[in-house]
Structure formats: C-alpha cells, structure tokens
Amino acid sequence: MNVRVQPSILSADFVNLQADIRRIANADGVHVDVMDNHFVPNLTFGPQMVGRIQAVSPIPLDVHLMISDADRWAPGYAELGAFSVTFHAEAASDPVALARRLREIGSRAGIAVKPGTPIEPYLELLPEFDQLLVMTVEPGFGGQSFMGDMMPKVAAARAAIDASGIDVWLQVDGGIALDTIGRAAEAGADTFVAGSAVYGAADVEAAISDLREAASRHTH
C-alpha cells in the first residue's frame, strides 16, 4: 500500500506562503483547507488564492472544501486545476452527481465525513469517489488533538475499500503527528494530512520523511 503525506498549509506562514509550499516539495501533495466561516467557524482561502497556489506549487493540490453549498462551489476548484477536490458529505445535496462533475472536469473527487457523521451510507457509493476522508478532529481549526475513537470508522472504510477492489485513497486529517500516524495507518489509512507536525518542525523535509516512514511501518 502506498503511503502519502500531504502537509496542510493551514499551519504555514501565510505571509511567506510560496516559500513555505516550496519547503514541502518532498511531500505527496499540498493540502489546502478552504473554509467559508459558515460550514465551519473559520475563514481561510477562496478560489483566487487557490488559483495562485496552484500556479506556484511544485506538487499537486489536494483541496479540502469545508464550505456550505458544495454542489455550487466545488466545480470551480476543479476548474482551477486542482489534482483532487474533496467536499463534505454534510454540505452536498447530491454527492454522486457532484463527484461525477468533478471527475468530468479532470479532478479526483473526494468525500469527507465529520466525526459525528456515520460513514456507512457512503461506503456503497465508493466507486463514485477517488478519495474518502475521515476527519480525526472537528473541522475548522488546526492544532487540535487526534480523535482515536475515529479508528473503527477508518477500519470500516478500509474493509469496504478492500472488498470493493477499487482504488480509493483513504485519508485522515486532524492531529496527525509521529505519535498518532501509526494508529491511523494500522486502522487502514493510506493518505495523511499533517499541519503543525510538519510546519512546526525544525526540518520540514525530514518531518515529512519521518511521518511517511512511521506510517509505512504500520500499513498492512
């Protein structure tokens, strides 16, 4: 199983964002958290900013939309050229139609579930998605503590993905660090979003390598 580490630029220096994105060139993607101060109580990037990040990033963009009315807004991020666009199940009225639209435009389509959202209704829809994101914190702010009680949900998703035989990435986001990534990998995650664990390190590149290695030791 391939292990992917995608640093969240929510923990980067917004004034020196281009430089901070270049510092993570050995990562597997840039995780871009788009928040609208409505779906979650925080406000970050919009399409204009994401377009500029797309233009300067040396690695693919993994855009995570924590916004209301995803059906309306998500396709615009795919049109910017993002490698992957993930929207929240709780914010989409027709997740399957939206995923098909994102794929049609040329992005990978991801669906995310908050900690309190059951995953079972979405497991039968797996062929429609390229990525399933299980939040391991409540979405909205970086630096939160990892929710270990989400691991059964990750394990259930892994079992469904393996049973389906399709290539769906299983991503976790929230509180991922050297002391938690092994648990998430053991449960079946293969794609890991880390913010402060990367950007808070003295050596950013080494932090990414260390996280990848720690996850690899626990993958099945």
Coordinates of N, CA and C in Angstrom, one line a residue:
M1 N 0.8 -1.2 0.0 CA 0.0 0.0 0.0 C 0.9 1.3 0.0
N2 N 0.6 2.2 -0.9 CA 1.4 3.4 -0.9 C 0.9 4.3 0.2
V3 N 1.9 4.9 0.8 CA 1.7 5.9 1.9 C 1.9 7.3 1.4
R4 N 1.0 8.2 1.6 CA 1.1 9.6 1.1 C 1.0 10.5 2.3
V5 N 1.8 11.5 2.3 CA 1.8 12.6 3.3 C 1.5 13.9 2.6
Q6 N 0.5 14.6 3.1 CA 0.1 15.8 2.5 C 0.0 16.9 3.5
P7 N 1.1 17.8 3.7 CA 1.0 18.8 4.7 C -0.1 19.8 4.4
S8 N -0.7 20.2 5.5 CA -1.7 21.3 5.5 C -1.1 22.7 5.6
I9 N -1.3 23.5 4.6 CA -0.8 24.8 4.7 C -1.6 25.8 5.6
L10 N -2.6 25.2 6.3 CA -3.2 25.9 7.3 C -2.2 26.3 8.4
S11 N -1.1 25.5 8.5 CA -0.1 25.7 9.5 C 1.1 26.4 9.0
A12 N 1.0 26.8 7.7 CA 2.2 27.5 7.1 C 2.1 29.0 7.4
D13 N 3.2 29.7 7.0 CA 3.2 31.2 7.2 C 2.5 31.8 6.0
F14 N 1.4 32.4 6.2 CA 0.6 32.9 5.2 C 1.3 34.1 4.4
V15 N 2.1 34.8 5.1 CA 2.9 35.9 4.5 C 3.9 35.4 3.5
N16 N 4.5 34.2 3.9 CA 5.5 33.6 3.0 C 5.1 32.3 2.5
L17 N 3.8 32.3 1.9 CA 3.2 31.0 1.6 C 3.9 30.3 0.4
Q18 N 4.4 31.1 -0.6 CA 5.1 30.4 -1.7 C 6.3 29.7 -1.2
A19 N 7.1 30.4 -0.4 CA 8.3 29.8 0.2 C 8.0 28.6 1.0
D20 N 6.9 28.6 1.8 CA 6.5 27.5 2.7 C 6.0 26.3 1.9
I21 N 5.4 26.6 0.7 CA 5.0 25.5 -0.1 C 6.2 24.8 -0.8
R22 N 7.1 25.6 -1.1 CA 8.4 25.0 -1.7 C 9.1 24.2 -0.7
R23 N 9.0 24.5 0.5 CA 9.7 23.7 1.6 C 9.2 22.3 1.7
I24 N 8.0 22.0 1.2 CA 7.4 20.7 1.3 C 7.4 19.9 0.0
A25 N 8.4 20.2 -0.9 CA 8.4 19.7 -2.2 C 8.6 18.1 -2.2
N26 N 9.0 17.6 -1.1 CA 9.2 16.1 -1.0 C 7.9 15.4 -0.5
A27 N 6.8 16.2 -0.3 CA 5.6 15.6 0.1 C 4.8 15.1 -1.1
D28 N 3.7 14.5 -0.8 CA 2.9 13.9 -1.9 C 1.8 14.8 -2.4
G29 N 1.6 15.9 -1.7 CA 0.6 16.9 -2.1 C 0.5 18.0 -1.1
V30 N -0.1 19.1 -1.6 CA -0.4 20.3 -0.7 C -1.8 20.2 -0.3
H31 N -2.1 20.1 1.0 CA -3.5 20.0 1.5 C -3.9 21.5 1.7
V32 N -4.9 21.9 1.0 CA -5.4 23.3 1.0 C -6.8 23.3 1.7
D33 N -6.9 23.8 2.8 CA -8.2 23.9 3.6 C -9.0 25.1 3.2
V34 N -10.1 25.0 2.5 CA -10.9 26.1 2.1 C -12.1 26.2 3.1
M35 N -12.2 27.2 3.9 CA -13.2 27.4 4.9 C -14.0 28.7 4.6
D36 N -15.3 28.6 4.9 CA -16.2 29.8 4.5 C -16.8 30.5 5.7
N37 N -16.4 30.2 6.9 CA -16.9 30.8 8.1 C -18.4 30.5 8.2
H38 N -18.9 29.5 7.6 CA -20.3 29.2 7.6 C -20.5 27.7 8.0
F39 N -19.9 26.8 7.1 CA -19.9 25.4 7.4 C -19.0 25.1 8.6
V40 N -17.9 25.8 8.7 CA -17.1 25.8 9.9 C -16.8 27.2 10.4
P41 N -16.5 27.4 11.7 CA -16.3 28.7 12.2 C -14.9 29.3 12.0
N42 N -14.5 29.3 10.7 CA -13.2 29.8 10.4 C -13.2 30.2 8.9
L43 N -12.4 31.1 8.5 CA -12.3 31.7 7.2 C -10.9 31.6 6.7
T44 N -10.7 30.9 5.5 CA -9.3 30.8 5.0 C -9.2 31.3 3.6
F45 N -9.0 30.3 2.7 CA -8.7 30.6 1.3 C -10.0 30.6 0.4
G46 N -10.0 31.3 -0.7 CA -11.1 31.2 -1.7 C -10.5 30.9 -3.0
P47 N -11.3 30.9 -4.1 CA -10.8 30.5 -5.4 C -9.6 31.3 -5.9
Q48 N -9.6 32.6 -5.6 CA -8.5 33.4 -6.2 C -7.1 32.9 -5.5
M49 N -7.2 32.7 -4.2 CA -6.0 32.3 -3.5 C -5.5 30.9 -4.0
V50 N -6.5 30.0 -4.1 CA -6.2 28.6 -4.5 C -5.6 28.6 -5.9
G51 N -6.1 29.5 -6.8 CA -5.6 29.6 -8.1 C -4.1 30.0 -8.1
R52 N -3.8 30.9 -7.3 CA -2.4 31.3 -7.2 C -1.5 30.2 -6.6
I53 N -2.0 29.5 -5.6 CA -1.2 28.4 -5.0 C -1.0 27.3 -6.1
Q54 N -2.1 27.1 -6.9 CA -1.9 26.1 -8.0 C -0.8 26.5 -8.9
A55 N -0.7 27.8 -9.2 CA 0.2 28.3 -10.2 C 1.7 28.1 -9.7
V56 N 1.9 28.2 -8.4 CA 3.3 28.1 -7.9 C 3.7 26.8 -7.2
S57 N 2.8 25.9 -7.0 CA 3.1 24.7 -6.2 C 3.9 23.7 -7.0
P58 N 4.9 23.2 -6.5 CA 5.7 22.1 -7.2 C 5.1 20.8 -7.1
I59 N 4.1 20.6 -6.3 CA 3.4 19.3 -6.1 C 1.9 19.5 -6.2
P60 N 1.1 18.4 -6.4 CA -0.3 18.5 -6.7 C -1.1 19.1 -5.5
L61 N -2.2 19.8 -5.8 CA -3.1 20.3 -4.8 C -4.2 19.4 -4.4
D62 N -4.3 19.2 -3.1 CA -5.4 18.4 -2.5 C -6.3 19.4 -1.8
V63 N -7.4 19.8 -2.4 CA -8.2 20.9 -1.9 C -9.3 20.2 -1.1
H64 N -9.4 20.7 0.2 CA -10.4 20.2 1.1 C -11.4 21.3 1.4
L65 N -12.6 21.2 0.9 CA -13.7 22.2 1.0 C -14.5 22.0 2.2
M66 N -14.3 22.9 3.2 CA -15.2 22.9 4.4 C -16.1 24.1 4.2
I67 N -17.0 24.0 3.2 CA -17.9 25.1 2.8 C -19.3 24.6 2.6
S68 N -20.2 25.5 2.8 CA -21.6 25.1 2.5 C -21.9 25.2 1.0
D69 N -23.0 24.5 0.6 CA -23.4 24.5 -0.8 C -22.3 24.0 -1.7
A70 N -21.7 22.9 -1.4 CA -20.6 22.4 -2.1 C -21.0 22.1 -3.6
D71 N -22.3 21.7 -3.8 CA -22.7 21.4 -5.2 C -22.5 22.6 -6.1
R72 N -22.7 23.8 -5.5 CA -22.5 25.0 -6.3 C -21.0 25.4 -6.5
W73 N -20.2 25.3 -5.5 CA -18.9 25.9 -5.5 C -17.8 24.9 -5.8
A74 N -17.9 23.6 -5.5 CA -16.8 22.7 -5.7 C -16.3 22.6 -7.1
P75 N -17.1 22.6 -8.2 CA -16.6 22.5 -9.5 C -15.6 23.6 -9.9
G76 N -15.8 24.8 -9.3 CA -14.9 25.9 -9.6 C -13.5 25.6 -9.2
Y77 N -13.3 24.8 -8.1 CA -11.9 24.5 -7.7 C -11.3 23.4 -8.6
A78 N -12.1 22.5 -9.1 CA -11.6 21.6 -10.1 C -11.2 22.3 -11.4
E79 N -11.9 23.3 -11.7 CA -11.6 24.1 -12.9 C -10.3 24.9 -12.8
L80 N -9.9 25.1 -11.5 CA -8.6 25.8 -11.3 C -7.4 24.9 -11.6
G81 N -7.7 23.6 -11.7 CA -6.6 22.6 -12.0 C -6.2 21.8 -10.8
A82 N -7.0 21.8 -9.7 CA -6.6 21.1 -8.5 C -6.6 19.6 -8.9
F83 N -5.6 18.9 -8.4 CA -5.5 17.4 -8.6 C -6.6 16.7 -8.0
S84 N -7.0 17.1 -6.8 CA -8.1 16.5 -6.0 C -8.9 17.5 -5.3
V85 N -10.3 17.3 -5.4 CA -11.2 18.2 -4.7 C -12.1 17.4 -3.8
T86 N -12.0 17.6 -2.5 CA -12.8 16.9 -1.5 C -13.9 17.8 -0.9
F87 N -15.1 17.4 -0.9 CA -16.2 18.1 -0.3 C -16.8 17.3 0.8
H88 N -17.5 18.0 1.7 CA -18.1 17.3 2.8 C -19.5 16.7 2.5
A89 N -19.7 15.5 2.9 CA -21.0 14.8 2.7 C -22.1 15.6 3.3
E90 N -21.8 16.3 4.4 CA -22.9 17.1 5.1 C -23.2 18.4 4.4
A91 N -22.4 18.7 3.3 CA -22.7 20.0 2.7 C -23.1 19.8 1.2
A92 N -23.3 18.6 0.8 CA -23.7 18.3 -0.6 C -25.1 17.7 -0.7
S93 N -25.9 18.2 -1.5 CA -27.3 17.7 -1.7 C -27.3 16.4 -2.6
D94 N -26.3 16.4 -3.5 CA -26.2 15.2 -4.4 C -24.8 14.8 -4.6
P95 N -24.2 14.1 -3.6 CA -22.7 13.8 -3.6 C -22.3 13.1 -4.9
V96 N -23.1 12.2 -5.4 CA -22.7 11.4 -6.6 C -22.7 12.3 -7.8
A97 N -23.7 13.1 -8.0 CA -23.7 14.0 -9.2 C -22.5 15.0 -9.1
L98 N -22.2 15.4 -7.9 CA -21.1 16.4 -7.7 C -19.7 15.7 -8.0
A99 N -19.6 14.5 -7.5 CA -18.3 13.7 -7.7 C -18.1 13.5 -9.2
R100 N -19.2 13.1 -9.9 CA -19.1 12.9 -11.4 C -18.7 14.2 -12.1
R101 N -19.3 15.3 -11.6 CA -18.9 16.6 -12.3 C -17.4 16.9 -12.1
L102 N -16.9 16.7 -10.9 CA -15.5 16.9 -10.6 C -14.6 16.1 -11.5
R103 N -15.0 14.8 -11.6 CA -14.2 13.9 -12.4 C -14.2 14.3 -13.9
E104 N -15.4 14.8 -14.3 CA -15.6 15.2 -15.7 C -14.7 16.4 -16.0
I105 N -14.5 17.3 -15.0 CA -13.7 18.5 -15.2 C -12.2 18.1 -15.3
G106 N -11.9 17.0 -14.5 CA -10.5 16.5 -14.6 C -9.8 16.3 -13.2
S107 N -10.6 16.6 -12.1 CA -10.0 16.4 -10.8 C -10.4 15.0 -10.2
R108 N -9.6 14.6 -9.3 CA -10.1 13.4 -8.5 C -11.2 14.0 -7.6
A109 N -12.2 13.1 -7.3 CA -13.3 13.5 -6.4 C -13.2 12.8 -5.0
G110 N -13.2 13.6 -4.0 CA -13.2 13.1 -2.6 C -14.4 13.5 -1.9
I111 N -14.8 12.6 -0.9 CA -15.9 13.0 0.0 C -15.4 12.8 1.4
A112 N -15.7 13.8 2.3 CA -15.3 13.9 3.7 C -16.5 13.7 4.6
V113 N -16.2 13.1 5.8 CA -17.2 13.0 6.8 C -16.7 13.5 8.1
K114 N -17.5 14.3 8.8 CA -17.1 14.8 10.1 C -17.2 13.7 11.2
P115 N -16.5 13.9 12.3 CA -16.5 12.8 13.3 C -17.9 12.3 13.7
G116 N -18.9 13.2 13.7 CA -20.3 12.7 14.1 C -21.1 12.1 13.0
T117 N -20.6 12.1 11.8 CA -21.3 11.6 10.7 C -21.1 10.1 10.4
P118 N -22.1 9.3 10.4 CA -21.9 7.8 10.1 C -21.3 7.7 8.7
I119 N -20.4 6.7 8.6 CA -19.8 6.5 7.3 C -20.5 5.5 6.4
E120 N -21.3 4.7 7.0 CA -22.0 3.5 6.3 C -22.7 3.9 5.0
P121 N -23.5 5.0 5.1 CA -24.3 5.4 3.9 C -23.4 5.7 2.6
Y122 N -22.1 6.0 2.9 CA -21.3 6.4 1.8 C -20.4 5.3 1.2
L123 N -20.3 4.2 2.0 CA -19.5 3.1 1.6 C -20.0 2.4 0.3
E124 N -21.3 2.4 0.2 CA -21.9 1.7 -1.0 C -21.7 2.6 -2.3
L125 N -21.3 3.9 -2.0 CA -21.1 4.8 -3.2 C -19.6 4.9 -3.6
L126 N -18.7 4.1 -3.0 CA -17.3 4.2 -3.2 C -16.8 4.3 -4.6
P127 N -17.4 3.5 -5.5 CA -17.0 3.6 -6.9 C -17.1 5.0 -7.5
E128 N -17.9 5.8 -6.9 CA -18.1 7.2 -7.4 C -17.0 8.2 -7.0
F129 N -16.1 7.7 -6.1 CA -15.1 8.6 -5.5 C -13.7 8.0 -5.6
D130 N -12.8 8.9 -5.6 CA -11.3 8.6 -5.6 C -10.7 8.7 -4.3
Q131 N -11.4 9.3 -3.4 CA -10.8 9.5 -2.0 C -11.9 9.6 -1.0
L132 N -11.7 9.0 0.2 CA -12.6 9.1 1.3 C -11.8 9.7 2.5
L133 N -12.3 10.8 3.0 CA -11.6 11.5 4.1 C -12.4 11.3 5.4
V134 N -11.8 10.7 6.3 CA -12.4 10.5 7.7 C -11.7 11.6 8.6
M135 N -12.5 12.6 9.0 CA -11.9 13.6 9.9 C -11.6 13.0 11.3
T136 N -10.4 13.3 11.7 CA -10.0 12.8 13.1 C -9.9 14.0 14.1
V137 N -10.5 15.1 13.7 CA -10.8 16.2 14.6 C -12.1 16.9 14.0
E138 N -12.8 17.7 14.8 CA -13.9 18.5 14.2 C -13.3 19.5 13.3
P139 N -13.7 19.6 12.0 CA -13.1 20.5 11.1 C -13.3 22.0 11.5
G140 N -12.3 22.8 11.1 CA -12.4 24.2 11.4 C -11.1 24.9 11.8
F141 N -10.3 24.2 12.6 CA -9.0 24.8 13.1 C -7.9 23.7 13.2
G142 N -6.7 24.2 12.9 CA -5.5 23.3 13.0 C -5.1 23.2 14.5
G143 N -4.2 22.2 14.7 CA -3.6 22.1 16.0 C -4.5 21.4 17.1
Q144 N -5.6 20.7 16.6 CA -6.4 20.0 17.5 C -5.9 18.6 17.8
S145 N -6.4 18.0 18.9 CA -5.9 16.7 19.3 C -6.6 15.6 18.5
F146 N -5.8 14.6 18.2 CA -6.3 13.4 17.4 C -7.4 12.7 18.1
M147 N -8.4 12.3 17.4 CA -9.5 11.6 18.0 C -9.4 10.1 17.7
G148 N -8.8 9.4 18.6 CA -8.5 7.9 18.4 C -9.8 7.1 18.3
D149 N -10.9 7.7 18.8 CA -12.2 6.9 18.6 C -12.7 6.9 17.2
M150 N -12.1 7.6 16.3 CA -12.4 7.5 14.9 C -11.8 6.3 14.2
M151 N -10.9 5.6 14.8 CA -10.2 4.5 14.2 C -11.2 3.3 13.7
P152 N -12.2 3.0 14.5 CA -13.2 2.0 13.9 C -13.8 2.4 12.6
K153 N -14.0 3.7 12.5 CA -14.6 4.3 11.3 C -13.6 4.1 10.1
V154 N -12.4 4.4 10.4 CA -11.3 4.2 9.4 C -11.2 2.7 9.0
A155 N -11.3 1.9 10.0 CA -11.2 0.4 9.7 C -12.3 -0.1 8.9
A156 N -13.5 0.4 9.2 CA -14.7 0.1 8.4 C -14.6 0.5 6.9
A157 N -14.0 1.7 6.8 CA -13.8 2.2 5.4 C -12.8 1.4 4.7
R158 N -11.7 1.0 5.4 CA -10.7 0.2 4.7 C -11.2 -1.1 4.3
A159 N -12.0 -1.8 5.2 CA -12.6 -3.1 4.8 C -13.5 -3.0 3.6
A160 N -14.3 -1.9 3.5 CA -15.2 -1.7 2.4 C -14.4 -1.4 1.1
I161 N -13.3 -0.6 1.2 CA -12.5 -0.3 0.0 C -11.8 -1.6 -0.5
D162 N -11.3 -2.4 0.4 CA -10.6 -3.6 0.0 C -11.6 -4.6 -0.6
A163 N -12.8 -4.7 0.0 CA -13.8 -5.6 -0.5 C -14.3 -5.2 -1.9
S164 N -14.3 -3.9 -2.2 CA -14.7 -3.4 -3.5 C -13.7 -3.6 -4.6
G165 N -12.4 -3.7 -4.2 CA -11.4 -3.9 -5.2 C -11.0 -2.7 -6.0
I166 N -11.6 -1.5 -5.6 CA -11.3 -0.3 -6.4 C -10.3 0.6 -5.7
D167 N -9.6 1.4 -6.5 CA -8.5 2.3 -5.9 C -9.1 3.6 -5.4
V168 N -9.4 3.5 -4.1 CA -9.9 4.7 -3.4 C -8.9 5.0 -2.3
W169 N -8.4 6.2 -2.3 CA -7.5 6.6 -1.2 C -8.3 6.9 0.1
L170 N -7.7 6.4 1.2 CA -8.4 6.6 2.5 C -7.5 7.6 3.3
Q171 N -8.1 8.8 3.4 CA -7.3 9.9 4.0 C -7.8 10.2 5.5
V172 N -6.9 10.6 6.3 CA -7.2 11.1 7.6 C -6.7 12.5 7.8
D173 N -7.4 13.3 8.6 CA -7.0 14.7 8.7 C -7.4 15.2 10.1
G174 N -6.3 15.6 10.9 CA -6.6 16.1 12.2 C -5.7 15.4 13.3
G175 N -4.8 16.2 13.8 CA -4.0 15.7 14.9 C -3.0 14.6 14.5
I176 N -2.7 14.6 13.2 CA -1.7 13.6 12.7 C -0.3 14.0 13.0
A177 N 0.4 13.2 13.8 CA 1.8 13.5 14.1 C 2.5 12.2 14.3
L178 N 3.8 12.2 14.7 CA 4.6 11.0 14.8 C 4.0 10.0 15.8
D179 N 3.3 10.5 16.8 CA 2.8 9.7 17.9 C 1.4 9.2 17.6
T180 N 0.8 9.6 16.5 CA -0.6 9.2 16.1 C -0.7 8.5 14.8
I181 N 0.2 8.8 13.9 CA 0.1 8.4 12.5 C 0.1 6.8 12.4
G182 N 0.8 6.2 13.3 CA 0.9 4.7 13.3 C -0.5 4.1 13.6
R183 N -1.3 4.7 14.5 CA -2.6 4.2 14.8 C -3.5 4.3 13.6
A184 N -3.4 5.5 12.9 CA -4.3 5.7 11.7 C -3.9 4.8 10.6
A185 N -2.6 4.5 10.4 CA -2.1 3.6 9.4 C -2.6 2.1 9.7
E186 N -2.4 1.8 11.0 CA -2.8 0.5 11.5 C -4.3 0.2 11.2
A187 N -5.1 1.3 11.3 CA -6.6 1.1 11.1 C -6.9 1.1 9.6
G188 N -5.9 1.5 8.7 CA -6.1 1.3 7.3 C -6.0 2.6 6.5
A189 N -5.7 3.7 7.1 CA -5.5 4.9 6.3 C -4.2 4.8 5.5
D190 N -4.2 5.4 4.3 CA -3.0 5.4 3.5 C -2.6 6.9 3.1
T191 N -3.4 7.8 3.4 CA -3.1 9.2 3.0 C -3.3 10.1 4.2
F192 N -2.3 10.9 4.6 CA -2.2 11.5 5.9 C -2.0 13.0 5.7
V193 N -2.9 13.8 6.3 CA -2.8 15.2 6.3 C -2.1 15.6 7.7
A194 N -1.1 16.4 7.6 CA -0.4 16.8 8.8 C 0.0 18.3 8.7
G195 N -0.4 19.1 9.7 CA -0.1 20.5 9.6 C 1.0 20.9 10.5
S196 N 0.7 21.1 11.8 CA 1.7 21.5 12.8 C 2.8 20.6 12.9
A197 N 2.6 19.2 12.7 CA 3.6 18.2 12.8 C 4.7 18.5 11.8
V198 N 4.3 19.1 10.6 CA 5.3 19.4 9.6 C 5.8 20.8 9.7
Y199 N 5.0 21.8 9.7 CA 5.4 23.2 9.7 C 6.0 23.6 11.1
G200 N 5.7 22.8 12.2 CA 6.2 23.2 13.5 C 7.6 22.5 13.7
A201 N 8.1 21.7 12.7 CA 9.3 21.0 12.9 C 10.5 21.9 12.4
A202 N 11.6 21.7 13.0 CA 12.8 22.5 12.7 C 13.3 22.1 11.2
D203 N 13.1 20.9 10.8 CA 13.5 20.4 9.5 C 12.2 19.9 8.9
V204 N 11.6 20.7 8.0 CA 10.3 20.3 7.4 C 10.4 19.1 6.5
E205 N 11.4 19.0 5.7 CA 11.6 17.8 4.8 C 11.8 16.6 5.6
A206 N 12.6 16.6 6.7 CA 12.8 15.4 7.5 C 11.5 15.0 8.2
A207 N 10.7 16.0 8.6 CA 9.4 15.7 9.3 C 8.5 14.9 8.4
I208 N 8.5 15.3 7.1 CA 7.6 14.6 6.1 C 8.1 13.2 5.9
S209 N 9.4 13.0 5.8 CA 10.0 11.7 5.6 C 9.8 10.8 6.8
D210 N 9.9 11.4 8.0 CA 9.7 10.6 9.3 C 8.2 10.2 9.4
L211 N 7.3 11.0 9.0 CA 5.9 10.7 9.1 C 5.6 9.6 8.1
R212 N 6.1 9.7 6.9 CA 5.9 8.6 5.9 C 6.5 7.3 6.3
E213 N 7.6 7.3 6.9 CA 8.3 6.1 7.4 C 7.5 5.5 8.5
A214 N 7.0 6.3 9.5 CA 6.3 5.8 10.6 C 4.9 5.2 10.2
A215 N 4.3 5.8 9.2 CA 3.1 5.2 8.6 C 3.3 3.9 7.9
S216 N 4.4 3.9 7.1 CA 4.7 2.7 6.4 C 5.0 1.5 7.3
R217 N 5.5 1.7 8.5 CA 5.8 0.6 9.4 C 4.5 -0.1 9.9
H218 N 3.4 0.7 9.8 CA 2.1 0.2 10.3 C 1.1 -0.2 9.3
T219 N 1.4 -0.1 8.0 CA 0.4 -0.4 6.9 C 0.4 -1.9 6.7
H220 N -0.7 -2.4 6.3 CA -0.9 -3.8 6.1 C -0.4 -4.3 4.8

